[in-house]
């Protein structure tokens, strides 16, 4: 089955840039979404089709996808961005989520 | 505004079945596929399957085939997910999620609040 691998954790200082990778076989051939989940809350869509932001999502969130790796970038990270982040793609009509990355804002 | 409101928490014994509901409002229920995603305590997200509310046709992740059934009642804009032969490792928060389909893939714009299902003897 298809797998998406993310680093378990990323630490970032306030105002700095955080990058979260998502790796999968030929991932660049698929569209990737990113979801943010804060403790006790439902996930929130923050990036779809690799790099598009839904209405209401701040511009500091951006995405890219090429080769075997998709990347979520948080520019000017704020304390409120501390959360778990999941990438997600479709393979053979099956939804696949990444392993998840906990972002800590130090 | 779009809302997905799920049924409340439930406790089941191993071997039993559980049925979770998800009532949609604020959009045309039959216009968007409904997906189910679960999350075990302290773990990541896991896609379980989807249902086309218009036709009733469903597609399940291989892991759950034979044990899950997704149905809907269009008269009350509600989708259901029933999981049978419950095991301890089915203890999780179950989410319904819906959203747009574009460029060959679905995305989950809207999520329910989650339903905690606990499997315990």
PDB file of N, CA and C in Angstrom, chain A residues 31 33 35 37 40-45 48-49 52 54 84 86 88 90 93-99, chain B residues 35 37 39 43-47 50 59 61-62 95 102-109 111-114:
ATOM      1  N   UNK A  31      -1.806  15.093  -6.481  1.00  0.00           N
ATOM      2  CA  UNK A  31      -2.090  16.326  -5.760  1.00  0.00           C
ATOM      3  C   UNK A  31      -2.045  16.054  -4.254  1.00  0.00           C
ATOM      4  N   UNK A  33      -2.781  17.519  -0.289  1.00  0.00           N
ATOM      5  CA  UNK A  33      -3.436  18.449   0.638  1.00  0.00           C
ATOM      6  C   UNK A  33      -2.674  18.441   1.957  1.00  0.00           C
ATOM      7  N   UNK A  35      -3.318  19.343   6.192  1.00  0.00           N
ATOM      8  CA  UNK A  35      -4.294  19.624   7.242  1.00  0.00           C
ATOM      9  C   UNK A  35      -3.566  19.978   8.533  1.00  0.00           C
ATOM     10  N   UNK A  37      -4.084  20.248  12.676  1.00  0.00           N
ATOM     11  CA  UNK A  37      -4.958  19.776  13.744  1.00  0.00           C
ATOM     12  C   UNK A  37      -4.390  20.208  15.090  1.00  0.00           C
ATOM     13  N   UNK A  40      -7.474  18.304  20.528  1.00  0.00           N
ATOM     14  CA  UNK A  40      -8.905  18.258  20.823  1.00  0.00           C
ATOM     15  C   UNK A  40      -9.799  18.825  19.751  1.00  0.00           C
ATOM     16  N   UNK A  41      -9.237  19.179  18.594  1.00  0.00           N
ATOM     17  CA  UNK A  41     -10.038  19.771  17.521  1.00  0.00           C
ATOM     18  C   UNK A  41     -10.002  18.897  16.276  1.00  0.00           C
ATOM     19  N   UNK A  42     -10.955  19.141  15.405  1.00  0.00           N
ATOM     20  CA  UNK A  42     -10.980  18.463  14.112  1.00  0.00           C
ATOM     21  C   UNK A  42      -9.922  19.077  13.201  1.00  0.00           C
ATOM     22  N   UNK A  43      -9.424  18.298  12.247  1.00  0.00           N
ATOM     23  CA  UNK A  43      -8.450  18.861  11.291  1.00  0.00           C
ATOM     24  C   UNK A  43      -9.052  20.001  10.473  1.00  0.00           C
ATOM     25  N   UNK A  44      -8.161  20.861   9.983  1.00  0.00           N
ATOM     26  CA  UNK A  44      -8.552  21.990   9.137  1.00  0.00           C
ATOM     27  C   UNK A  44      -7.710  21.935   7.861  1.00  0.00           C
ATOM     28  N   UNK A  45      -8.364  22.055   6.721  1.00  0.00           N
ATOM     29  CA  UNK A  45      -7.662  22.087   5.435  1.00  0.00           C
ATOM     30  C   UNK A  45      -6.918  23.409   5.297  1.00  0.00           C
ATOM     31  N   UNK A  48      -4.551  22.797  -0.575  1.00  0.00           N
ATOM     32  CA  UNK A  48      -5.052  21.753  -1.462  1.00  0.00           C
ATOM     33  C   UNK A  48      -4.410  21.906  -2.833  1.00  0.00           C
ATOM     34  N   UNK A  49      -4.464  20.853  -3.608  1.00  0.00           N
ATOM     35  CA  UNK A  49      -3.837  20.829  -4.936  1.00  0.00           C
ATOM     36  C   UNK A  49      -2.424  21.390  -4.865  1.00  0.00           C
ATOM     37  N   UNK A  52      -2.539  25.522  -3.199  1.00  0.00           N
ATOM     38  CA  UNK A  52      -3.650  26.476  -3.117  1.00  0.00           C
ATOM     39  C   UNK A  52      -4.164  26.583  -1.678  1.00  0.00           C
ATOM     40  N   UNK A  54      -7.249  27.560   0.874  1.00  0.00           N
ATOM     41  CA  UNK A  54      -8.688  27.842   0.983  1.00  0.00           C
ATOM     42  C   UNK A  54      -8.884  29.258   1.533  1.00  0.00           C
ATOM     43  N   UNK A  84      -0.390  19.788  15.032  1.00  0.00           N
ATOM     44  CA  UNK A  84       0.007  18.648  14.211  1.00  0.00           C
ATOM     45  C   UNK A  84      -0.393  18.933  12.767  1.00  0.00           C
ATOM     46  N   UNK A  86      -0.696  17.203   8.820  1.00  0.00           N
ATOM     47  CA  UNK A  86      -0.773  15.967   8.041  1.00  0.00           C
ATOM     48  C   UNK A  86      -0.852  16.275   6.551  1.00  0.00           C
ATOM     49  N   UNK A  88      -1.746  14.651   2.752  1.00  0.00           N
ATOM     50  CA  UNK A  88      -2.721  13.659   2.300  1.00  0.00           C
ATOM     51  C   UNK A  88      -2.751  13.628   0.780  1.00  0.00           C
ATOM     52  N   UNK A  90      -4.072  10.890  -2.823  1.00  0.00           N
ATOM     53  CA  UNK A  90      -4.899   9.780  -3.280  1.00  0.00           C
ATOM     54  C   UNK A  90      -4.058   8.839  -4.125  1.00  0.00           C
ATOM     55  N   UNK A  93      -7.502   5.458  -5.931  1.00  0.00           N
ATOM     56  CA  UNK A  93      -8.814   5.773  -5.352  1.00  0.00           C
ATOM     57  C   UNK A  93      -8.881   5.556  -3.843  1.00  0.00           C
ATOM     58  N   UNK A  94      -7.744   5.515  -3.206  1.00  0.00           N
ATOM     59  CA  UNK A  94      -7.677   5.353  -1.745  1.00  0.00           C
ATOM     60  C   UNK A  94      -7.034   6.585  -1.123  1.00  0.00           C
ATOM     61  N   UNK A  95      -7.663   7.115  -0.105  1.00  0.00           N
ATOM     62  CA  UNK A  95      -7.085   8.242   0.605  1.00  0.00           C
ATOM     63  C   UNK A  95      -5.948   7.794   1.513  1.00  0.00           C
ATOM     64  N   UNK A  96      -4.864   8.525   1.463  1.00  0.00           N
ATOM     65  CA  UNK A  96      -3.698   8.192   2.282  1.00  0.00           C
ATOM     66  C   UNK A  96      -3.252   9.438   3.018  1.00  0.00           C
ATOM     67  N   UNK A  97      -3.091   9.323   4.329  1.00  0.00           N
ATOM     68  CA  UNK A  97      -2.572  10.426   5.122  1.00  0.00           C
ATOM     69  C   UNK A  97      -1.113  10.162   5.475  1.00  0.00           C
ATOM     70  N   UNK A  98      -0.374  11.237   5.619  1.00  0.00           N
ATOM     71  CA  UNK A  98       0.988  11.114   6.102  1.00  0.00           C
ATOM     72  C   UNK A  98       1.011  10.756   7.572  1.00  0.00           C
ATOM     73  N   UNK A  99       2.187  10.477   8.064  1.00  0.00           N
ATOM     74  CA  UNK A  99       2.353  10.030   9.449  1.00  0.00           C
ATOM     75  C   UNK A  99       2.184  11.151  10.462  1.00  0.00           C
TER      76      UNK A  99
ATOM     77  N   UNK B  35     -16.859  11.415   3.359  1.00  0.00           N
ATOM     78  CA  UNK B  35     -15.784  10.503   3.726  1.00  0.00           C
ATOM     79  C   UNK B  35     -15.800  10.262   5.230  1.00  0.00           C
ATOM     80  N   UNK B  37     -13.059   9.281   8.373  1.00  0.00           N
ATOM     81  CA  UNK B  37     -11.651   9.241   8.766  1.00  0.00           C
ATOM     82  C   UNK B  37     -11.611   8.949  10.257  1.00  0.00           C
ATOM     83  N   UNK B  39      -9.153   8.356  13.979  1.00  0.00           N
ATOM     84  CA  UNK B  39      -7.892   8.695  14.632  1.00  0.00           C
ATOM     85  C   UNK B  39      -7.843   8.010  15.993  1.00  0.00           C
ATOM     86  N   UNK B  43      -2.641   8.963  17.862  1.00  0.00           N
ATOM     87  CA  UNK B  43      -2.143   8.491  16.562  1.00  0.00           C
ATOM     88  C   UNK B  43      -2.573   9.428  15.431  1.00  0.00           C
ATOM     89  N   UNK B  44      -2.237   9.044  14.209  1.00  0.00           N
ATOM     90  CA  UNK B  44      -2.533   9.867  13.051  1.00  0.00           C
ATOM     91  C   UNK B  44      -3.910   9.601  12.469  1.00  0.00           C
ATOM     92  N   UNK B  45      -4.154  10.243  11.335  1.00  0.00           N
ATOM     93  CA  UNK B  45      -5.437  10.137  10.655  1.00  0.00           C
ATOM     94  C   UNK B  45      -5.433   8.948   9.691  1.00  0.00           C
ATOM     95  N   UNK B  46      -6.580   8.293   9.585  1.00  0.00           N
ATOM     96  CA  UNK B  46      -6.695   7.106   8.739  1.00  0.00           C
ATOM     97  C   UNK B  46      -7.999   7.185   7.945  1.00  0.00           C
ATOM     98  N   UNK B  47      -7.900   7.168   6.634  1.00  0.00           N
ATOM     99  CA  UNK B  47      -9.082   7.226   5.770  1.00  0.00           C
ATOM    100  C   UNK B  47      -9.746   5.866   5.729  1.00  0.00           C
ATOM    101  N   UNK B  50     -15.578   6.244   1.540  1.00  0.00           N
ATOM    102  CA  UNK B  50     -16.449   7.337   1.138  1.00  0.00           C
ATOM    103  C   UNK B  50     -17.785   6.799   0.649  1.00  0.00           C
ATOM    104  N   UNK B  59     -17.271   3.235  -1.325  1.00  0.00           N
ATOM    105  CA  UNK B  59     -15.970   2.655  -1.616  1.00  0.00           C
ATOM    106  C   UNK B  59     -15.188   2.651  -0.308  1.00  0.00           C
ATOM    107  N   UNK B  61     -11.742   1.566   2.193  1.00  0.00           N
ATOM    108  CA  UNK B  61     -10.333   1.191   2.263  1.00  0.00           C
ATOM    109  C   UNK B  61     -10.243  -0.313   2.458  1.00  0.00           C
ATOM    110  N   UNK B  62      -9.246  -0.908   1.837  1.00  0.00           N
ATOM    111  CA  UNK B  62      -9.118  -2.368   1.866  1.00  0.00           C
ATOM    112  C   UNK B  62      -9.096  -2.899   3.300  1.00  0.00           C
ATOM    113  N   UNK B  95     -14.362  10.644  12.376  1.00  0.00           N
ATOM    114  CA  UNK B  95     -14.786  11.899  11.783  1.00  0.00           C
ATOM    115  C   UNK B  95     -15.498  11.642  10.446  1.00  0.00           C
ATOM    116  N   UNK B 102     -11.820  18.057  -7.271  1.00  0.00           N
ATOM    117  CA  UNK B 102     -11.255  18.834  -8.358  1.00  0.00           C
ATOM    118  C   UNK B 102      -9.922  18.282  -8.796  1.00  0.00           C
ATOM    119  N   UNK B 103      -9.636  18.406 -10.056  1.00  0.00           N
ATOM    120  CA  UNK B 103      -8.353  17.958 -10.604  1.00  0.00           C
ATOM    121  C   UNK B 103      -8.054  16.504 -10.247  1.00  0.00           C
ATOM    122  N   UNK B 104      -9.082  15.705 -10.213  1.00  0.00           N
ATOM    123  CA  UNK B 104      -8.888  14.276  -9.998  1.00  0.00           C
ATOM    124  C   UNK B 104      -8.723  13.845  -8.563  1.00  0.00           C
ATOM    125  N   UNK B 105      -8.959  14.731  -7.616  1.00  0.00           N
ATOM    126  CA  UNK B 105      -8.829  14.323  -6.221  1.00  0.00           C
ATOM    127  C   UNK B 105      -9.835  15.050  -5.350  1.00  0.00           C
ATOM    128  N   UNK B 106     -10.174  14.398  -4.230  1.00  0.00           N
ATOM    129  CA  UNK B 106     -11.064  15.003  -3.260  1.00  0.00           C
ATOM    130  C   UNK B 106     -10.241  15.786  -2.248  1.00  0.00           C
ATOM    131  N   UNK B 107     -10.905  16.739  -1.628  1.00  0.00           N
ATOM    132  CA  UNK B 107     -10.296  17.369  -0.473  1.00  0.00           C
ATOM    133  C   UNK B 107     -11.357  17.489   0.607  1.00  0.00           C
ATOM    134  N   UNK B 108     -10.901  17.639   1.837  1.00  0.00           N
ATOM    135  CA  UNK B 108     -11.814  17.645   2.972  1.00  0.00           C
ATOM    136  C   UNK B 108     -11.916  19.067   3.515  1.00  0.00           C
ATOM    137  N   UNK B 109     -12.849  19.826   2.968  1.00  0.00           N
ATOM    138  CA  UNK B 109     -13.036  21.213   3.398  1.00  0.00           C
ATOM    139  C   UNK B 109     -13.764  21.313   4.730  1.00  0.00           C
ATOM    140  N   UNK B 111     -15.327  19.264   8.263  1.00  0.00           N
ATOM    141  CA  UNK B 111     -15.195  18.115   9.146  1.00  0.00           C
ATOM    142  C   UNK B 111     -16.274  18.154  10.232  1.00  0.00           C
ATOM    143  N   UNK B 112     -16.723  16.990  10.628  1.00  0.00           N
ATOM    144  CA  UNK B 112     -17.558  16.909  11.807  1.00  0.00           C
ATOM    145  C   UNK B 112     -16.713  17.104  13.051  1.00  0.00           C
ATOM    146  N   UNK B 113     -17.375  17.129  14.182  1.00  0.00           N
ATOM    147  CA  UNK B 113     -16.664  17.387  15.439  1.00  0.00           C
ATOM    148  C   UNK B 113     -15.989  16.133  15.992  1.00  0.00           C
ATOM    149  N   UNK B 114     -16.284  14.996  15.366  1.00  0.00           N
ATOM    150  CA  UNK B 114     -15.678  13.747  15.814  1.00  0.00           C
ATOM    151  C   UNK B 114     -16.554  13.012  16.808  1.00  0.00           C
TER     152      UNK B 114
END
